[in-house]
């Protein structure tokens, strides 16, 4: 992927994380990147293609970060918790896929598929790490919920206290 496409994905991710899927336009993304809207359309012919690409890249990066934590010695649950915690402290925003999942009924099917992929791969990876399915779902739900509470109440310590029982 070239630099312009990467910059478009970065800008779209920032917009989606700030205002949701319905809260961004090609015009906004183009202005953020410093290109014409036609350039955004060239790389991503439709809004759902752009949002799906953002969600796919987010999921891949997230899973890579979890893999890195595990390679450094963290167990699977601690690795997931660390990546969520780092994202919260770095970005002070919701998990991209968690935020889009909250409005999944408004998502185009192509985007919904990518958001589902984040959750399904998360559950699958946690199960591969030794958890039963229900426990894996519990971990994902706890992390997303703690991140939501920490964001809405503007208190990052709530993430730590809300997820402490996981480790």
XYZ file of N, CA and C in Angstrom:
501
model
N 0.850 -1.175 0.000
C 0.000 0.000 0.000
C 0.896 1.238 0.000
N 0.538 2.213 -0.783
C 1.394 3.398 -0.875
C 1.130 4.391 0.265
N 1.966 5.411 0.324
C 1.890 6.383 1.426
C 0.543 7.098 1.489
N 0.001 7.441 0.336
C -1.286 8.148 0.316
C -2.389 7.259 0.873
N -2.417 6.006 0.455
C -3.438 5.083 0.961
C -3.289 4.894 2.469
N -2.065 4.768 2.951
C -1.830 4.639 4.396
C -2.297 5.892 5.141
N -2.002 7.059 4.578
C -2.428 8.313 5.205
C -3.950 8.412 5.232
N -4.593 7.938 4.183
C -6.062 7.932 4.130
C -6.612 7.001 5.213
N -6.022 5.821 5.341
C -6.457 4.894 6.386
C -6.253 5.493 7.776
N -5.114 6.144 7.992
C -4.847 6.782 9.290
C -5.901 7.838 9.602
N -6.170 8.696 8.619
C -7.141 9.773 8.830
C -8.543 9.210 9.043
N -8.912 8.203 8.267
C -10.234 7.599 8.424
C -10.362 6.930 9.787
N -9.305 6.254 10.229
C -9.357 5.621 11.548
C -9.559 6.676 12.635
N -8.824 7.752 12.539
C -8.960 8.826 13.530
C -10.385 9.378 13.528
N -10.932 9.590 12.352
C -12.308 10.105 12.239
C -13.329 9.104 12.793
N -13.171 7.839 12.454
C -14.123 6.826 12.929
C -14.043 6.695 14.440
N -12.837 6.678 14.978
C -12.686 6.551 16.431
C -13.230 7.774 17.148
N -13.230 8.922 16.483
C -13.730 10.142 17.099
C -15.220 10.362 16.948
N -15.770 9.954 15.808
C -17.169 10.268 15.536
C -17.988 9.087 15.044
N -17.384 7.903 14.959
C -18.113 6.729 14.505
C -18.171 6.627 12.992
N -18.698 5.517 12.547
C -18.799 5.235 11.111
C -19.627 6.288 10.385
N -20.707 6.695 10.990
C -21.577 7.683 10.341
C -21.037 9.100 10.443
N -20.038 9.300 11.271
C -19.538 10.652 11.529
C -18.328 11.054 10.722
N -18.050 10.385 9.609
C -16.930 10.816 8.779
C -17.327 10.793 7.313
N -16.671 11.616 6.544
C -16.928 11.679 5.109
C -15.602 11.670 4.352
N -15.693 11.377 3.082
C -14.494 11.421 2.237
C -13.901 12.824 2.225
N -14.759 13.813 2.244
C -14.290 15.200 2.231
C -13.446 15.496 3.471
N -13.907 15.025 4.638
C -13.146 15.209 5.884
C -11.790 14.512 5.805
N -11.816 13.260 5.371
C -10.579 12.477 5.280
C -9.618 13.126 4.299
N -10.132 13.556 3.147
C -9.288 14.213 2.139
C -8.648 15.474 2.714
N -9.417 16.262 3.442
C -8.876 17.484 4.052
C -7.804 17.150 5.077
N -8.018 16.108 5.854
C -7.027 15.696 6.856
C -5.711 15.280 6.211
N -5.799 14.626 5.071
C -4.613 14.107 4.389
C -3.972 15.171 3.495
N -4.799 16.134 3.047
C -4.291 17.156 2.140
C -4.356 16.733 0.684
N -5.373 15.931 0.369
C -5.587 15.493 -1.008
C -7.029 15.820 -1.391
N -7.336 15.614 -2.653
C -8.713 15.805 -3.107
C -9.534 14.569 -2.778
N -10.832 14.766 -2.620
C -11.729 13.649 -2.325
C -11.631 12.575 -3.409
N -11.342 12.976 -4.629
C -11.210 11.996 -5.711
C -10.048 11.038 -5.462
N -9.021 11.510 -4.768
C -7.906 10.630 -4.423
C -8.338 9.568 -3.414
N -9.182 9.960 -2.469
C -9.712 8.992 -1.512
C -10.535 7.952 -2.261
N -11.382 8.410 -3.198
C -12.211 7.500 -4.001
C -11.356 6.582 -4.871
N -10.240 7.092 -5.353
C -9.349 6.277 -6.179
C -8.844 5.070 -5.382
N -8.414 5.309 -4.159
C -7.866 4.238 -3.330
C -8.952 3.373 -2.701
N -10.071 3.988 -2.357
C -11.170 3.281 -1.688
C -12.464 3.757 -2.337
N -12.962 3.018 -3.342
C -14.085 3.478 -4.165
C -15.392 3.767 -3.419
N -15.562 3.217 -2.229
C -16.800 3.444 -1.483
C -16.471 3.558 0.004
N -17.312 4.270 0.720
C -17.098 4.485 2.150
C -16.981 3.159 2.901
N -17.819 2.193 2.546
C -17.752 0.914 3.248
C -16.438 0.186 2.973
N -15.865 0.371 1.801
C -14.563 -0.243 1.499
C -13.467 0.394 2.349
N -13.534 1.702 2.511
C -12.560 2.406 3.346
C -12.701 1.979 4.808
N -13.910 1.990 5.323
C -14.125 1.613 6.733
C -13.762 0.148 6.972
N -14.059 -0.725 6.025
C -13.694 -2.138 6.170
C -12.176 -2.290 6.184
N -11.487 -1.551 5.330
C -10.020 -1.608 5.302
C -9.434 -1.092 6.613
N -10.038 -0.052 7.170
C -9.585 0.479 8.460
C -9.762 -0.585 9.548
N -10.917 -1.222 9.590
C -11.184 -2.247 10.610
C -10.260 -3.452 10.427
N -10.030 -3.856 9.186
C -9.146 -4.991 8.916
C -7.725 -4.686 9.387
N -7.227 -3.506 9.047
C -5.877 -3.111 9.462
C -5.796 -3.010 10.979
N -6.809 -2.446 11.613
C -6.838 -2.321 13.068
C -6.759 -3.701 13.716
N -7.571 -4.633 13.241
C -7.575 -5.989 13.786
C -6.204 -6.632 13.632
N -5.627 -6.527 12.449
C -4.316 -7.136 12.207
C -3.243 -6.537 13.107
N -3.256 -5.240 13.266
C -2.280 -4.582 14.137
C -2.493 -4.983 15.598
N -3.745 -5.050 15.992
C -4.072 -5.413 17.369
C -3.571 -6.819 17.671
N -3.873 -7.753 16.786
C -3.444 -9.137 16.991
C -1.921 -9.263 16.969
N -1.269 -8.492 16.112
C 0.200 -8.482 16.110
C 0.740 -7.997 17.450
N 0.114 -6.973 18.011
C 0.551 -6.444 19.309
C 0.361 -7.492 20.405
N -0.749 -8.223 20.360
C -0.978 -9.299 21.332
C 0.093 -10.372 21.171
N 0.376 -10.745 19.923
C 1.413 -11.756 19.670
C 2.767 -11.311 20.220
N 3.085 -10.040 20.070
C 4.356 -9.515 20.591
C 4.410 -9.622 22.109
N 3.310 -9.324 22.787
C 3.278 -9.423 24.250
C 3.455 -10.872 24.688
N 2.819 -11.768 23.954
C 2.971 -13.188 24.285
C 4.409 -13.660 24.036
N 4.993 -13.225 22.958
C 6.379 -13.600 22.654
C 7.325 -13.091 23.740
N 6.936 -11.984 24.388
C 7.753 -11.417 25.470
C 7.478 -12.098 26.803
N 6.561 -13.075 26.818
C 6.337 -13.842 28.031
C 4.997 -13.664 28.711
N 4.148 -12.776 28.218
C 2.834 -12.583 28.846
C 1.910 -13.753 28.497
N 1.072 -14.147 29.446
C 0.070 -15.156 29.097
C -0.993 -14.480 28.235
N -1.836 -15.287 27.630
C -2.788 -14.777 26.640
C -3.704 -13.684 27.198
N -4.243 -13.858 28.371
C -5.154 -12.854 28.934
C -4.396 -11.587 29.293
N -3.242 -11.728 29.889
C -2.432 -10.553 30.225
C -2.040 -9.803 28.970
N -1.735 -10.525 27.893
C -1.361 -9.883 26.631
C -2.520 -9.051 26.090
N -3.719 -9.610 26.090
C -4.893 -8.870 25.614
C -5.141 -7.641 26.487
N -5.044 -7.832 27.784
C -5.258 -6.711 28.705
C -4.228 -5.610 28.474
N -2.969 -5.985 28.280
C -1.910 -5.002 28.049
C -2.164 -4.194 26.783
N -2.564 -4.858 25.725
C -2.791 -4.154 24.459
C -3.976 -3.204 24.584
N -5.050 -3.644 25.211
C -6.184 -2.741 25.443
C -5.760 -1.554 26.304
N -5.037 -1.835 27.363
C -4.608 -0.774 28.287
C -3.708 0.236 27.580
N -2.760 -0.248 26.806
C -1.860 0.647 26.072
C -2.636 1.512 25.082
N -3.604 0.921 24.413
C -4.415 1.686 23.469
C -5.208 2.774 24.187
N -5.763 2.441 25.321
C -6.523 3.417 26.102
C -5.629 4.575 26.517
N -4.467 4.280 27.056
C -3.572 5.323 27.543
C -2.927 6.115 26.402
N -2.650 5.445 25.289
C -2.027 6.121 24.149
C -3.032 6.999 23.403
N -4.198 6.443 23.154
C -5.162 7.102 22.282
C -6.303 7.789 23.010
N -6.545 7.392 24.268
C -7.675 7.909 25.044
C -8.986 7.776 24.263
N -9.103 6.654 23.583
C -10.302 6.386 22.789
C -10.721 4.944 22.965
N -11.875 4.642 22.447
C -12.386 3.278 22.445
C -11.628 2.427 21.440
N -11.688 1.140 21.641
C -11.248 0.189 20.633
C -12.064 0.484 19.371
N -11.414 0.598 18.235
C -12.109 0.928 16.990
C -13.249 -0.053 16.720
N -12.964 -1.336 16.816
C -13.997 -2.332 16.513
C -15.081 -2.364 17.586
N -14.713 -2.092 18.824
C -15.710 -1.991 19.880
C -16.651 -0.819 19.645
N -16.079 0.306 19.234
C -16.896 1.489 18.955
C -17.840 1.238 17.779
N -17.329 0.589 16.734
C -18.194 0.323 15.582
C -19.214 -0.763 15.905
N -18.845 -1.710 16.760
C -19.796 -2.762 17.139
C -21.007 -2.187 17.857
N -20.788 -1.097 18.587
C -21.893 -0.471 19.322
C -22.985 0.033 18.386
N -22.612 0.298 17.149
C -23.599 0.767 16.159
C -23.648 -0.188 14.969
N -23.473 -1.473 15.241
C -23.364 -2.447 14.147
C -24.591 -2.476 13.236
N -25.747 -2.150 13.760
C -26.952 -2.135 12.919
C -26.891 -1.049 11.850
N -26.025 -0.046 12.032
C -25.889 1.031 11.052
C -24.746 0.801 10.068
N -23.989 -0.262 10.261
C -22.825 -0.511 9.414
C -23.211 -1.207 8.124
N -22.487 -0.875 7.070
C -22.622 -1.629 5.833
C -22.140 -3.053 6.105
N -22.672 -4.017 5.387
C -22.331 -5.425 5.633
C -20.827 -5.678 5.546
N -20.157 -5.087 4.603
C -18.715 -5.276 4.447
C -17.941 -4.815 5.689
N -18.408 -3.738 6.303
C -17.776 -3.226 7.515
C -18.127 -4.132 8.696
N -19.381 -4.529 8.784
C -19.840 -5.409 9.865
C -19.035 -6.710 9.867
N -18.732 -7.235 8.692
C -17.943 -8.466 8.581
C -16.565 -8.263 9.211
N -15.935 -7.130 8.960
C -14.601 -6.873 9.516
C -14.651 -6.640 11.030
N -15.699 -5.993 11.503
C -15.847 -5.788 12.946
C -16.078 -7.132 13.631
N -16.919 -7.973 13.042
C -17.133 -9.319 13.567
C -15.827 -10.105 13.607
N -15.021 -9.916 12.571
C -13.731 -10.610 12.486
C -12.864 -10.313 13.714
N -12.849 -9.059 14.159
C -12.066 -8.698 15.341
C -12.505 -9.541 16.539
N -13.798 -9.597 16.773
C -14.321 -10.312 17.934
C -14.159 -11.823 17.790
N -14.430 -12.348 16.622
C -14.299 -13.790 16.413
C -12.850 -14.241 16.524
N -11.934 -13.471 15.928
C -10.515 -13.828 16.061
C -10.046 -13.689 17.499
N -10.563 -12.697 18.198
C -10.210 -12.545 19.607
C -10.628 -13.749 20.419
N -11.855 -14.175 20.234
C -12.350 -15.349 20.948
C -11.529 -16.582 20.554
N -11.297 -16.736 19.273
C -10.524 -17.884 18.788
C -9.111 -17.897 19.372
N -8.448 -16.752 19.353
C -7.077 -16.680 19.879
C -7.042 -16.968 21.379
N -8.001 -16.446 22.097
C -8.056 -16.711 23.537
C -8.303 -18.197 23.797
N -9.134 -18.818 22.979
C -9.375 -20.256 23.126
C -8.116 -21.048 22.778
N -7.407 -20.619 21.758
C -6.143 -21.285 21.415
C -5.133 -21.142 22.553
N -5.289 -20.087 23.335
C -4.418 -19.859 24.482
C -4.831 -20.641 25.715
N -5.894 -21.449 25.596
C -6.267 -22.330 26.691
C -7.579 -22.013 27.375
N -8.265 -20.950 26.991
C -9.530 -20.606 27.642
C -10.690 -21.356 26.989
N -11.697 -21.630 27.786
C -12.960 -22.143 27.251
C -13.657 -20.983 26.535
N -14.596 -21.315 25.660
C -15.266 -20.266 24.877
C -15.918 -19.216 25.766
N -16.659 -19.634 26.775
C -17.330 -18.674 27.652
C -16.326 -17.752 28.344
N -15.205 -18.299 28.756
C -14.170 -17.484 29.402
C -13.565 -16.502 28.415
N -13.375 -16.930 27.176
C -12.828 -16.045 26.148
C -13.779 -14.878 25.878
N -15.063 -15.168 25.772
C -16.071 -14.117 25.581
C -16.056 -13.169 26.778
N -15.946 -13.720 27.967
C -15.903 -12.906 29.186
C -14.716 -11.943 29.155
N -13.562 -12.405 28.726
C -12.371 -11.550 28.655
C -12.604 -10.390 27.689
N -13.078 -10.701 26.491
C -13.314 -9.651 25.491
C -14.354 -8.656 26.015
N -15.447 -9.158 26.561
C -16.510 -8.286 27.062
C -16.013 -7.415 28.213
N -15.223 -7.985 29.089
C -14.686 -7.222 30.220
C -13.753 -6.121 29.736
N -12.866 -6.447 28.813
C -11.922 -5.446 28.298
C -12.646 -4.313 27.576
N -13.582 -4.673 26.714
C -14.338 -3.641 25.977
C -15.165 -2.793 26.942
N -15.822 -3.434 27.898
C -16.644 -2.705 28.862
C -15.835 -1.793 29.754
N -14.681 -2.269 30.215
C -13.820 -1.440 31.067
C -13.275 -0.249 30.288
N -12.968 -0.477 29.022
C -12.482 0.627 28.188
C -13.599 1.654 27.978
N -14.798 1.175 27.759
C -15.948 2.057 27.591
C -16.168 2.902 28.844
N -16.187 2.264 30.007
C -16.403 2.993 31.267
C -15.282 3.998 31.515
N -14.042 3.594 31.272
C -12.907 4.503 31.480
C -13.007 5.721 30.578
N -13.467 5.500 29.330
C -13.595 6.618 28.401
C -14.747 7.539 28.757
N -15.904 6.988 28.994
C -17.071 7.825 29.235
C -16.954 8.580 30.556
N -16.291 7.978 31.538
C -16.127 8.627 32.837
C -14.798 9.376 32.942
N -14.038 9.353 31.859
C -12.760 10.071 31.774
C -11.852 9.743 32.959
N -11.753 8.451 33.243
C -10.932 7.981 34.359
C -10.283 6.659 33.957
N -9.049 6.742 33.490
C -8.364 5.546 33.000
C -8.120 4.507 34.084
N -8.124 4.916 35.342
C -7.917 3.937 36.410
C -9.070 2.932 36.469
N -10.215 3.289 35.930
C -11.352 2.362 35.911
C -11.057 1.148 35.048
N -10.237 1.328 34.032
C -9.868 0.178 33.212
C -9.092 -0.824 34.057
N -8.133 -0.337 34.819
C -7.329 -1.234 35.652
C -8.182 -1.941 36.695
N -9.019 -1.182 37.389
C -9.846 -1.819 38.418
C -10.905 -2.734 37.808
N -11.419 -2.370 36.653
C -12.446 -3.184 36.009
C -11.923 -4.463 35.387
N -10.615 -4.511 35.131
C -10.047 -5.702 34.499
C -9.098 -6.464 35.429
N -8.923 -5.990 36.637
C -7.951 -6.603 37.568
C -8.257 -8.076 37.813
N -9.513 -8.443 37.864
C -9.865 -9.833 38.149
C -9.491 -10.789 37.022
N -9.161 -10.254 35.859
C -8.783 -11.113 34.739
C -7.407 -11.739 34.920
N -6.566 -11.068 35.706
C -5.181 -11.560 35.824
C -4.893 -12.120 37.197
